[in-house]
mmCIF file of C-alpha atoms in Angstrom:
data_model
loop_
_atom_site.group_PDB
_atom_site.id
_atom_site.type_symbol
_atom_site.label_atom_id
_atom_site.label_comp_id
_atom_site.label_asym_id
_atom_site.label_seq_id
_atom_site.Cartn_x
_atom_site.Cartn_y
_atom_site.Cartn_z
ATOM 1 C CA MET S 1 101.269 53.935 47.344
ATOM 2 C CA PRO S 2 98.622 56.429 46.898
ATOM 3 C CA ALA S 3 98.038 57.747 43.428
ATOM 4 C CA GLU S 4 99.516 61.163 42.656
ATOM 5 C CA PRO S 5 97.008 63.823 41.915
ATOM 6 C CA SER S 6 96.667 64.807 38.266
ATOM 7 C CA THR S 7 98.158 67.998 36.940
ATOM 8 C CA GLU S 8 94.707 69.353 36.114
ATOM 9 C CA SER S 9 93.458 68.923 39.634
ATOM 10 C CA ASN S 10 96.627 70.470 40.968
ATOM 11 C CA ILE S 11 96.120 73.484 38.838
ATOM 12 C CA GLU S 12 92.486 73.760 39.929
ATOM 13 C CA SER S 13 93.478 73.449 43.538
ATOM 14 C CA ASN S 14 95.922 76.287 43.169
ATOM 15 C CA ILE S 15 93.269 78.680 41.831
ATOM 16 C CA GLU S 16 91.607 80.725 44.503
ATOM 17 C CA PRO S 17 88.636 82.932 43.876
ATOM 18 C CA PRO S 18 89.586 86.594 44.084
ATOM 19 C CA ALA S 19 88.780 88.308 47.329
ATOM 20 C CA GLU S 20 85.920 90.801 47.176
ATOM 21 C CA SER S 21 88.204 93.514 48.426
ATOM 22 C CA SER S 22 90.420 93.106 45.388
ATOM 23 C CA ILE S 23 87.714 94.502 43.039
ATOM 24 C CA ASP S 24 87.902 98.291 42.733
ATOM 25 C CA PRO S 25 84.470 99.741 43.350
ATOM 26 C CA HIS S 26 85.118 102.406 40.689
ATOM 27 C CA VAL S 27 85.754 99.891 37.964
ATOM 28 C CA ASP S 28 82.960 98.628 35.749
ATOM 29 C CA PRO S 29 81.916 95.099 36.856
ATOM 30 C CA SER S 30 82.137 93.802 33.333
ATOM 31 C CA ALA S 31 85.681 95.064 33.176
ATOM 32 C CA ALA S 32 86.447 93.306 36.466
ATOM 33 C CA SER S 33 84.974 90.027 35.145
ATOM 34 C CA ALA S 34 87.077 90.303 32.064
ATOM 35 C CA ASP S 35 90.111 90.857 34.224
ATOM 36 C CA ALA S 36 89.262 87.816 36.299
ATOM 37 C CA ILE S 37 88.970 85.612 33.197
ATOM 38 C CA VAL S 38 92.290 86.892 31.907
ATOM 39 C CA GLY S 39 93.801 86.238 35.314
ATOM 40 C CA ARG S 40 92.516 82.675 35.329
ATOM 41 C CA THR S 41 93.850 82.035 31.900
ATOM 42 C CA ARG S 42 97.211 83.342 32.880
ATOM 43 C CA ARG S 43 97.195 81.340 36.089
ATOM 44 C CA ARG S 44 96.536 78.168 34.121
ATOM 45 C CA ALA S 45 99.723 78.803 32.169
ATOM 46 C CA ARG S 46 101.768 79.439 35.247
ATOM 47 C CA HIS S 47 104.211 76.680 36.456
ATOM 48 C CA ARG S 48 102.968 74.789 39.508
ATOM 49 C CA ALA S 49 106.180 75.469 41.413
ATOM 50 C CA GLU S 50 105.556 79.260 41.326
ATOM 51 C CA ARG S 51 104.001 80.826 44.328
ATOM 52 C CA VAL S 52 100.428 81.684 43.690
ATOM 53 C CA ARG S 53 100.277 84.736 46.028
ATOM 54 C CA LYS S 54 103.200 86.376 44.367
ATOM 55 C CA GLY S 55 101.521 86.069 41.003
ATOM 56 C CA ARG S 56 98.201 87.454 42.314
ATOM 57 C CA GLN S 57 99.811 90.524 43.741
ATOM 58 C CA SER S 58 101.704 91.360 40.633
ATOM 59 C CA SER S 59 98.528 90.911 38.567
ATOM 60 C CA SER S 60 95.998 92.948 40.637
ATOM 61 C CA SER S 61 98.192 95.968 41.485
ATOM 62 C CA PRO S 62 98.605 97.224 37.881
ATOM 63 C CA ARG S 63 94.900 96.642 37.262
ATOM 64 C CA ARG S 64 94.030 98.731 40.276
ATOM 65 C CA PHE S 65 96.338 101.497 39.190
ATOM 66 C CA VAL S 66 94.927 101.533 35.661
ATOM 67 C CA ALA S 67 91.351 101.497 36.951
ATOM 68 C CA LEU S 68 92.042 104.388 39.278
ATOM 69 C CA GLY S 69 93.744 106.320 36.505
ATOM 70 C CA CYS S 70 90.795 105.811 34.140
ATOM 71 C CA ALA S 71 88.275 106.846 36.766
ATOM 72 C CA GLY S 72 90.302 109.947 37.534
ATOM 73 C CA ALA S 73 90.481 110.806 33.869
ATOM 74 C CA ILE S 74 86.712 110.384 33.481
ATOM 75 C CA LEU S 75 86.077 112.594 36.471
ATOM 76 C CA SER S 76 88.536 115.187 35.188
ATOM 77 C CA VAL S 77 86.928 115.258 31.745
ATOM 78 C CA SER S 78 83.462 115.554 33.259
ATOM 79 C CA ALA S 79 84.555 118.350 35.552
ATOM 80 C CA PHE S 80 86.298 120.156 32.673
ATOM 81 C CA GLY S 81 83.165 119.834 30.572
ATOM 82 C CA ALA S 82 81.003 121.281 33.296
ATOM 83 C CA VAL S 83 83.409 124.184 33.813
ATOM 84 C CA ALA S 84 83.659 124.779 30.073
ATOM 85 C CA ALA S 85 79.874 124.787 29.682
ATOM 86 C CA ALA S 86 79.471 127.219 32.559
ATOM 87 C CA SER S 87 82.209 129.400 31.095
ATOM 88 C CA ALA S 88 80.507 129.386 27.706
ATOM 89 C CA GLU S 89 77.202 130.277 29.334
ATOM 90 C CA ASN S 90 78.766 133.212 31.123
ATOM 91 C CA GLU S 91 80.777 134.237 28.058
ATOM 92 C CA ALA S 92 77.795 134.472 25.705
ATOM 93 C CA PRO S 93 76.049 137.433 27.349
ATOM 94 C CA ALA S 94 79.401 139.043 28.076
ATOM 95 C CA SER S 95 80.351 138.789 24.403
ATOM 96 C CA ALA S 96 76.973 140.161 23.372
ATOM 97 C CA SER S 97 77.405 142.989 25.849
ATOM 98 C CA ARG S 98 80.892 143.708 24.555
ATOM 99 C CA GLY S 99 79.548 143.631 20.979
ATOM 100 C CA THR S 100 76.748 146.045 21.832
ATOM 101 C CA SER S 101 79.191 148.340 23.598
ATOM 102 C CA ALA S 102 81.539 148.193 20.638
ATOM 103 C CA ILE S 103 78.725 149.101 18.241
ATOM 104 C CA ALA S 104 77.632 151.974 20.462
ATOM 105 C CA ALA S 105 81.219 153.181 20.742
ATOM 106 C CA ALA S 106 81.634 152.926 16.986
ATOM 107 C CA ALA S 107 78.468 154.950 16.516
ATOM 108 C CA ARG S 108 79.830 157.589 18.868
ATOM 109 C CA ASP S 109 83.112 157.625 17.002
ATOM 110 C CA VAL S 110 81.518 158.262 13.600
ATOM 111 C CA ILE S 111 82.426 161.780 12.493
ATOM 112 C CA ILE S 112 79.699 163.415 10.458
ATOM 113 C CA ALA S 113 81.117 166.076 8.184
ATOM 114 C CA PRO S 114 79.270 169.380 8.433
ATOM 115 C CA ALA S 115 77.108 170.252 5.457
ATOM 116 C CA SER S 116 79.191 172.292 3.063
ATOM 117 C CA ALA S 117 78.064 175.860 2.538
ATOM 118 C CA ALA S 118 76.493 176.629 -0.794
ATOM 119 C CA LYS S 119 79.044 177.802 -3.311
ATOM 120 C CA ARG S 120 78.897 181.585 -3.706
ATOM 121 C CA PRO S 121 78.804 183.366 -7.065
ATOM 122 C CA ALA S 122 82.043 184.755 -8.462
ATOM 123 C CA VAL S 123 82.976 186.799 -11.534
ATOM 124 C CA THR S 124 86.136 185.521 -13.204
ATOM 125 C CA SER S 125 86.293 187.634 -16.371
ATOM 126 C CA GLU S 126 86.477 191.244 -17.426
ATOM 127 C CA LEU S 127 83.480 193.036 -18.918
ATOM 128 C CA SER S 128 82.799 192.002 -22.508
ATOM 129 C CA THR S 129 82.639 195.730 -23.329
ATOM 130 C CA ALA S 130 84.799 198.212 -21.451
ATOM 131 C CA ALA S 131 83.043 201.359 -22.727
ATOM 132 C CA ALA S 132 79.459 202.309 -23.579
ATOM 133 C CA PRO S 133 77.561 205.465 -24.502
ATOM 134 C CA PHE S 134 76.064 207.507 -21.680
ATOM 135 C CA THR S 135 72.685 206.929 -23.311
ATOM 136 C CA GLY S 136 72.769 203.349 -22.032
ATOM 137 C CA GLY S 137 71.244 200.292 -23.628
ATOM 138 C CA THR S 138 74.501 198.487 -24.349
ATOM 139 C CA GLN S 139 74.424 194.848 -23.257
ATOM 140 C CA VAL S 140 77.506 193.693 -21.380
ATOM 141 C CA SER S 141 78.401 190.146 -20.278
ATOM 142 C CA VAL S 142 80.703 188.568 -17.712
ATOM 143 C CA THR S 143 81.568 184.932 -17.060
ATOM 144 C CA GLY S 144 82.191 183.105 -13.810
ATOM 145 C CA GLU S 145 80.622 180.642 -11.369
ATOM 146 C CA GLN S 146 77.086 180.463 -9.938
ATOM 147 C CA LEU S 147 76.211 183.729 -11.695
ATOM 148 C CA ASP S 148 72.528 182.814 -11.668
ATOM 149 C CA GLN S 149 72.714 183.697 -7.957
ATOM 150 C CA VAL S 150 73.551 187.332 -8.730
ATOM 151 C CA ALA S 151 70.554 189.391 -7.658
ATOM 152 C CA ALA S 152 71.590 192.893 -8.724
ATOM 153 C CA VAL S 153 74.082 194.795 -10.851
ATOM 154 C CA ALA S 154 74.925 198.477 -10.413
ATOM 155 C CA VAL S 155 76.909 200.671 -12.804
ATOM 156 C CA GLY S 156 78.203 203.796 -11.145
ATOM 157 C CA GLY S 157 75.682 203.198 -8.355
ATOM 158 C CA VAL S 158 72.779 203.024 -10.830
ATOM 159 C CA ALA S 159 70.824 199.779 -11.076
ATOM 160 C CA ALA S 160 71.472 197.896 -14.324
ATOM 161 C CA PRO S 161 68.763 195.484 -15.533
ATOM 162 C CA ILE S 162 69.861 191.830 -15.714
ATOM 163 C CA VAL S 163 69.000 190.574 -19.199
ATOM 164 C CA ALA S 164 70.014 186.919 -18.802
ATOM 165 C CA ALA S 165 71.816 184.784 -16.236
ATOM 166 C CA THR S 166 73.143 181.224 -16.185
ATOM 167 C CA PRO S 167 75.614 179.673 -13.742
ATOM 168 C CA GLU S 168 78.430 180.434 -16.208
ATOM 169 C CA GLN S 169 77.404 183.799 -17.720
ATOM 170 C CA LEU S 170 75.491 186.934 -16.803
ATOM 171 C CA THR S 171 74.371 189.714 -19.179
ATOM 172 C CA PHE S 172 73.156 193.127 -18.046
ATOM 173 C CA GLN S 173 72.138 196.318 -19.798
ATOM 174 C CA VAL S 174 74.074 199.498 -19.164
ATOM 175 C CA PRO S 175 71.723 202.146 -17.706
ATOM 176 C CA ALA S 176 71.496 205.604 -19.216
ATOM 177 C CA VAL S 177 72.987 208.527 -17.336
ATOM 178 C CA ALA S 178 73.144 212.273 -17.817
ATOM 179 C CA ASP S 179 75.352 213.460 -20.646
ATOM 180 C CA THR S 180 77.539 215.120 -18.029
ATOM 181 C CA ALA S 181 78.313 211.784 -16.294
ATOM 182 C CA LEU S 182 81.056 210.691 -18.680
ATOM 183 C CA GLY S 183 84.106 208.740 -17.570
ATOM 184 C CA GLU S 184 84.938 205.605 -15.599
ATOM 185 C CA VAL S 185 82.502 204.134 -13.068
ATOM 186 C CA ALA S 186 82.494 200.952 -10.972
ATOM 187 C CA VAL S 187 80.361 197.933 -11.842
ATOM 188 C CA ALA S 188 79.257 196.022 -8.738
ATOM 189 C CA PHE S 189 77.459 192.693 -8.353
ATOM 190 C CA THR S 190 75.531 191.581 -5.273
ATOM 191 C CA ASP S 191 73.722 188.397 -4.251
ATOM 192 C CA ALA S 192 70.253 188.027 -2.752
ATOM 193 C CA SER S 193 71.535 188.840 0.752
ATOM 194 C CA GLY S 194 73.076 192.090 -0.457
ATOM 195 C CA ALA S 195 76.635 190.807 -0.061
ATOM 196 C CA PRO S 196 79.095 191.783 -2.814
ATOM 197 C CA VAL S 197 79.998 189.089 -5.309
ATOM 198 C CA ASP S 198 83.686 188.223 -5.513
ATOM 199 C CA VAL S 199 85.473 189.476 -8.612
ATOM 200 C CA ASP S 200 88.559 187.535 -9.591
ATOM 201 C CA ALA S 201 89.219 188.809 -13.088
ATOM 202 C CA ALA S 202 92.481 188.240 -14.928
ATOM 203 C CA ASP S 203 95.312 190.462 -13.721
ATOM 204 C CA GLY S 204 96.891 193.080 -15.893
ATOM 205 C CA ASP S 205 93.682 194.789 -17.072
ATOM 206 C CA SER S 206 93.063 198.357 -16.010
ATOM 207 C CA ALA S 207 89.334 197.638 -15.915
ATOM 208 C CA THR S 208 89.723 196.117 -12.427
ATOM 209 C CA THR S 209 89.647 198.515 -9.467
ATOM 210 C CA ALA S 210 89.064 198.303 -5.733
ATOM 211 C CA SER S 211 85.902 199.569 -4.100
ATOM 212 C CA VAL S 212 84.499 199.352 -0.574
ATOM 213 C CA ALA S 213 81.263 197.407 -0.160
ATOM 214 C CA ALA S 214 79.161 196.176 2.750
ATOM 215 C CA GLN S 215 79.666 192.530 3.679
ATOM 216 C CA GLY S 216 76.364 190.783 4.435
ATOM 217 C CA SER S 217 73.831 191.723 7.066
ATOM 218 C CA LYS S 218 76.523 192.670 9.596
ATOM 219 C CA GLY S 219 77.362 195.701 7.537
ATOM 220 C CA ALA S 220 81.099 195.115 7.922
ATOM 221 C CA GLN S 221 83.148 197.141 5.492
ATOM 222 C CA ALA S 222 85.789 195.383 3.424
ATOM 223 C CA ALA S 223 87.727 196.001 0.255
ATOM 224 C CA ALA S 224 86.226 194.123 -2.669
ATOM 225 C CA LYS S 225 87.254 194.120 -6.276
ATOM 226 C CA SER S 226 84.935 195.547 -8.876
ATOM 227 C CA LEU S 227 85.067 196.020 -12.607
ATOM 228 C CA THR S 228 84.849 199.430 -14.261
ATOM 229 C CA LEU S 229 82.978 200.692 -17.280
ATOM 230 C CA THR S 230 83.737 203.918 -19.105
ATOM 231 C CA TYR S 231 80.790 206.050 -20.149
ATOM 232 C CA THR S 232 81.475 207.708 -23.470
ATOM 233 C CA SER S 233 79.672 210.075 -25.740
ATOM 234 C CA ASN S 234 77.762 208.571 -28.702
ATOM 235 C CA PRO S 235 78.304 210.795 -31.724
ATOM 236 C CA ALA S 236 75.038 209.742 -33.391
ATOM 237 C CA ILE S 237 72.941 210.314 -30.262
ATOM 238 C CA ASP S 238 74.861 213.464 -29.469
ATOM 239 C CA ALA S 239 73.881 214.814 -32.896
ATOM 240 C CA GLN S 240 70.227 213.809 -32.413
ATOM 241 C CA LEU S 241 70.024 215.324 -28.930
ATOM 242 C CA GLY S 242 71.810 218.428 -30.133
ATOM 243 C CA TYR S 243 69.214 218.903 -32.890
ATOM 244 C CA VAL S 244 66.303 218.534 -30.437
ATOM 245 C CA LEU S 245 67.752 220.948 -27.902
ATOM 246 C CA THR S 246 68.527 223.456 -30.666
ATOM 247 C CA HIS S 247 65.175 223.352 -32.498
ATOM 248 C CA TRP S 248 62.546 222.432 -29.864
ATOM 249 C CA SER S 249 61.592 226.128 -29.662
ATOM 250 C CA SER S 250 63.299 227.411 -32.828
ATOM 251 C CA TYR S 251 61.781 225.441 -35.697
ATOM 252 C CA ASN S 252 64.075 224.510 -38.588
ATOM 253 C CA THR S 253 61.894 226.005 -41.304
ATOM 254 C CA ALA S 254 64.850 226.294 -43.646
ATOM 255 C CA GLU S 255 64.878 222.555 -44.184
ATOM 256 C CA TYR S 256 61.499 221.213 -43.139
ATOM 257 C CA THR S 257 57.856 222.026 -43.518
ATOM 258 C CA VAL S 258 56.064 222.808 -40.267
ATOM 259 C CA LEU S 259 52.737 221.078 -39.600
ATOM 260 C CA SER S 260 50.945 223.589 -37.442
ATOM 261 C CA GLY S 261 49.468 222.107 -34.276
ATOM 262 C CA VAL S 262 50.502 218.522 -35.184
ATOM 263 C CA ASP S 263 54.225 218.813 -35.800
ATOM 264 C CA CYS S 264 55.341 216.286 -33.116
ATOM 265 C CA ALA S 265 55.985 213.230 -35.358
ATOM 266 C CA ASN S 266 57.460 215.469 -38.083
ATOM 267 C CA PHE S 267 59.967 216.872 -35.561
ATOM 268 C CA ALA S 268 60.810 213.385 -34.190
ATOM 269 C CA SER S 269 61.543 212.219 -37.756
ATOM 270 C CA GLN S 270 63.851 215.207 -38.286
ATOM 271 C CA SER S 271 65.821 214.192 -35.142
ATOM 272 C CA LEU S 272 66.270 210.654 -36.526
ATOM 273 C CA ILE S 273 67.783 212.072 -39.723
ATOM 274 C CA ALA S 274 70.183 214.051 -37.498
ATOM 275 C CA ARG S 275 70.995 210.778 -35.734
ATOM 276 C CA GLY S 276 72.085 209.324 -39.052
ATOM 277 C CA TRP S 277 69.067 207.277 -40.128
ATOM 278 C CA THR S 278 68.402 206.915 -43.854
ATOM 279 C CA MET S 279 65.002 207.359 -45.487
ATOM 280 C CA ASP S 280 63.345 204.427 -47.233
ATOM 281 C CA ALA S 281 60.132 203.754 -49.137
ATOM 282 C CA GLY S 282 58.192 203.368 -45.901
ATOM 283 C CA TRP S 283 59.541 206.454 -44.150
ATOM 284 C CA ASN S 284 60.583 209.572 -46.107
ATOM 285 C CA TYR S 285 60.409 213.311 -46.679
ATOM 286 C CA ASP S 286 60.896 215.237 -49.949
ATOM 287 C CA HIS S 287 62.865 218.419 -49.265
ATOM 288 C CA ALA S 288 62.013 219.849 -52.681
ATOM 289 C CA THR S 289 58.248 219.571 -52.389
ATOM 290 C CA GLY S 290 57.737 219.159 -48.649
ATOM 291 C CA ALA S 291 55.847 215.925 -49.255
ATOM 292 C CA MET S 292 56.172 213.291 -46.525
ATOM 293 C CA SER S 293 55.049 209.710 -45.839
ATOM 294 C CA SER S 294 52.380 209.093 -43.207
ATOM 295 C CA SER S 295 54.958 207.259 -41.100
ATOM 296 C CA TRP S 296 57.033 210.457 -41.079
ATOM 297 C CA ALA S 297 54.247 212.774 -39.978
ATOM 298 C CA SER S 298 51.665 210.638 -38.087
ATOM 299 C CA SER S 299 52.263 209.229 -34.593
ATOM 300 C CA THR S 300 50.116 206.129 -35.202
ATOM 301 C CA ALA S 301 51.662 205.476 -38.628
ATOM 302 C CA MET S 302 55.156 205.959 -37.134
ATOM 303 C CA ARG S 303 54.278 203.349 -34.474
ATOM 304 C CA ASP S 304 53.266 200.863 -37.146
ATOM 305 C CA TRP S 305 56.401 201.473 -39.206
ATOM 306 C CA LEU S 306 58.793 201.160 -36.237
ATOM 307 C CA SER S 307 56.989 197.994 -35.140
ATOM 308 C CA SER S 308 57.754 196.521 -38.569
ATOM 309 C CA ARG S 309 61.474 197.345 -38.222
ATOM 310 C CA PRO S 310 62.942 195.239 -35.384
ATOM 311 C CA ASP S 311 66.352 195.977 -36.858
ATOM 312 C CA LEU S 312 65.859 199.618 -35.879
ATOM 313 C CA ALA S 313 63.701 199.603 -32.741
ATOM 314 C CA THR S 314 62.249 197.487 -29.930
ATOM 315 C CA PRO S 315 58.829 198.404 -28.477
ATOM 316 C CA LEU S 316 58.628 198.860 -24.665
ATOM 317 C CA ASP S 317 55.701 199.492 -22.367
ATOM 318 C CA ASP S 318 55.909 201.751 -19.334
ATOM 319 C CA SER S 319 56.657 198.806 -17.004
ATOM 320 C CA GLN S 320 59.949 198.499 -18.937
ATOM 321 C CA ARG S 321 60.910 202.072 -18.325
ATOM 322 C CA GLY S 322 64.199 200.978 -16.830
ATOM 323 C CA LEU S 323 65.347 200.025 -20.351
ATOM 324 C CA VAL S 324 64.616 203.438 -21.836
ATOM 325 C CA LYS S 325 67.612 205.587 -22.834
ATOM 326 C CA VAL S 326 68.344 209.021 -24.230
ATOM 327 C CA GLY S 327 67.420 209.310 -27.925
ATOM 328 C CA ASP S 328 64.541 206.785 -27.752
ATOM 329 C CA ILE S 329 61.038 207.595 -28.958
ATOM 330 C CA ALA S 330 58.162 208.123 -26.487
ATOM 331 C CA GLN S 331 54.519 208.027 -27.623
ATOM 332 C CA PHE S 332 51.358 208.980 -25.738
ATOM 333 C CA ASP S 333 47.754 207.788 -26.024
ATOM 334 C CA TRP S 334 45.821 210.567 -24.307
ATOM 335 C CA ASP S 335 42.351 209.129 -24.646
ATOM 336 C CA GLY S 336 43.029 205.408 -24.376
ATOM 337 C CA SER S 337 41.753 204.776 -27.906
ATOM 338 C CA GLY S 338 44.759 202.710 -28.941
ATOM 339 C CA ASP S 339 46.000 205.295 -31.431
ATOM 340 C CA ARG S 340 49.093 207.368 -30.720
ATOM 341 C CA ASP S 341 48.293 211.031 -30.104
ATOM 342 C CA HIS S 342 51.743 212.479 -29.426
ATOM 343 C CA THR S 343 55.379 211.629 -30.202
ATOM 344 C CA ALA S 344 58.503 212.978 -28.445
ATOM 345 C CA ILE S 345 62.210 212.284 -28.084
ATOM 346 C CA VAL S 346 63.743 211.121 -24.781
ATOM 347 C CA THR S 347 66.207 213.808 -23.652
ATOM 348 C CA ARG S 348 67.030 212.634 -20.135
ATOM 349 C CA VAL S 349 66.819 209.446 -18.018
ATOM 350 C CA GLU S 350 67.505 209.128 -14.294
ATOM 351 C CA HIS S 351 67.563 205.882 -12.291
ATOM 352 C CA SER S 352 67.122 205.868 -8.524
ATOM 353 C CA ALA S 353 66.106 203.544 -5.722
ATOM 354 C CA THR S 354 62.486 204.518 -6.257
ATOM 355 C CA GLY S 355 62.476 203.889 -10.019
ATOM 356 C CA THR S 356 63.301 205.511 -13.347
ATOM 357 C CA SER S 357 62.347 209.028 -14.378
ATOM 358 C CA VAL S 358 62.162 210.029 -18.035
ATOM 359 C CA TRP S 359 62.066 213.446 -19.678
ATOM 360 C CA VAL S 360 61.211 214.202 -23.294
ATOM 361 C CA GLY S 361 61.544 217.080 -25.791
ATOM 362 C CA GLY S 362 59.563 217.901 -28.905
ATOM 363 C CA HIS S 363 57.103 220.069 -30.796
ATOM 364 C CA THR S 364 53.419 220.876 -30.412
ATOM 365 C CA LYS S 365 53.995 220.641 -26.704
ATOM 366 C CA ASP S 366 57.226 222.544 -27.229
ATOM 367 C CA ALA S 367 59.669 221.288 -24.595
ATOM 368 C CA ASP S 368 63.254 220.302 -24.032
ATOM 369 C CA TYR S 369 62.754 218.376 -20.728
ATOM 370 C CA TRP S 370 59.132 217.432 -20.061
ATOM 371 C CA ASN S 371 58.682 214.867 -17.308
ATOM 372 C CA VAL S 372 56.747 211.863 -18.629
ATOM 373 C CA ASP S 373 54.895 211.301 -15.349
ATOM 374 C CA GLU S 374 53.706 214.924 -15.372
ATOM 375 C CA ALA S 375 52.658 214.573 -19.008
ATOM 376 C CA VAL S 376 50.516 211.507 -18.272
ATOM 377 C CA ALA S 377 49.084 213.098 -15.132
ATOM 378 C CA THR S 378 47.962 216.214 -17.033
ATOM 379 C CA GLY S 379 47.065 214.661 -20.384
ATOM 380 C CA GLY S 380 45.713 211.328 -19.142
ATOM 381 C CA GLY S 381 46.121 208.082 -20.980
ATOM 382 C CA SER S 382 49.375 206.134 -21.163
ATOM 383 C CA VAL S 383 52.901 206.168 -22.539
ATOM 384 C CA THR S 384 54.924 203.608 -24.509
ATOM 385 C CA TYR S 385 58.428 203.686 -25.978
ATOM 386 C CA PHE S 386 60.620 202.484 -28.798
ATOM 387 C CA SER S 387 64.173 201.611 -27.768
ATOM 388 C CA LEU S 388 66.292 202.588 -30.771
ATOM 389 C CA LYS S 389 69.334 200.615 -31.964
#
């Protein structure tokens, strides 16, 4: 009886090498070898009675499906990566373009506020003094905003010198007017362009009135508030001026000695006594004897004495004529020597667009209204003043 083949040889005989067609060309060869080894191992454990073909089919089909699935996944991932890279490439310049456009649009959308116009001056208070003598010289202040931009002040249409100006306060000097120009007059403020300055003073004060003023270079007419000042008579100056106009040609010999040919300073001193001034050791006259100090009778000595009394007088040169007022002292130097050759009393002051005109009265050159410019033109030399307080 022939010997039965061993189990090992039976198993070997049942193992067939896998057909070449069973290896998926898309699967890595190393993976296929591994699969083959696993297949052999499994086939060794299979029972000899089982059909080999059936086992082979059930083993290779899932492997093929898995291999195909993996290959498809790899291809899909690769394709997705390529698409994503291309998309990123295309997106970069587009994003940059959109960013640039957005920045440009933002720049166009920025609203630049127009430069604000410079704040204009405005008066917000009443006059510090509502009344002043017609002789002028009184300093008046107002408060407000940007007042250092005020270029001119006019009182009753007459230019008033600006003494001091800050953004918060402005001070001007009331100009002198004729003794017949008493009463209430408007005070107007204008800026450098000639436009009227707004006045917004507190309500309820009768010193605020309406006046018509030109608005800017267009010359448009509009109602603008203005403040008012009342010109009054000054009893002291009235008395002084009254004495001059009474005795310029009719000497007061009943009370004073006459200095023939040089009575000008003597007469000016008499007018100051009429004004209410009091004699002192430096300036005096003795009614009983007729004796007088040099400062009473001499023009040069009077200049020196007044210069030493800032409490009584302020010296002015002719360039400051706009500050001169009725009752002030005028002195002339005919020969340019520096001494004072003639003294007179200011009896009239007029301000106009062309300047200030001054008239004087006195003795020696007996006059009530002698024009200063005519006096200098005929006598030569120069004129100076003392503004009296």
